[in-house]
């Protein structure tokens, strides 16, 4: 890879991988997308 594109390519790679993190928030009502078990599911 050309040296002129190496640094921006690494920055883009780092930012895209950082966006995939499943972070834990301190909010009690926070439920990440894809969690099949809702806390208060009405039956």
XYZ file of C-alpha atoms in Angstrom:
43
model
C 0.000 0.000 0.000
C 1.221 3.497 -0.757
C 2.649 5.292 2.283
C 0.439 8.322 1.626
C -2.696 6.223 2.176
C -1.462 4.128 5.105
C -2.179 6.609 7.931
C -5.699 7.606 6.785
C -6.525 3.955 6.112
C -5.482 2.990 9.649
C -7.520 5.848 11.121
C -10.615 4.772 9.174
C -10.067 1.165 10.249
C -9.732 2.148 13.920
C -12.871 4.301 13.829
C -14.915 1.637 12.105
C -13.836 -1.028 14.594
C -14.513 1.310 17.533
C -18.082 1.745 16.272
C -18.669 -2.000 16.607
C -18.028 -2.069 20.345
C -20.855 -3.295 22.584
C -20.442 -0.699 25.315
C -22.094 -0.965 28.723
C -23.978 2.150 29.769
C -24.893 2.975 33.359
C -28.523 3.700 32.454
C -30.748 1.027 33.979
C -33.258 1.244 31.118
C -30.632 0.754 28.407
C -31.078 -2.465 26.425
C -28.716 -3.085 23.499
C -30.241 -3.804 20.107
C -30.663 -7.471 19.418
C -31.326 -8.469 23.029
C -34.320 -10.808 22.680
C -35.412 -10.547 26.318
C -37.200 -7.275 27.010
C -37.434 -6.380 30.693
C -41.131 -5.463 30.799
C -42.753 -7.495 28.034
C -46.534 -7.477 28.269
C -48.097 -10.890 27.734
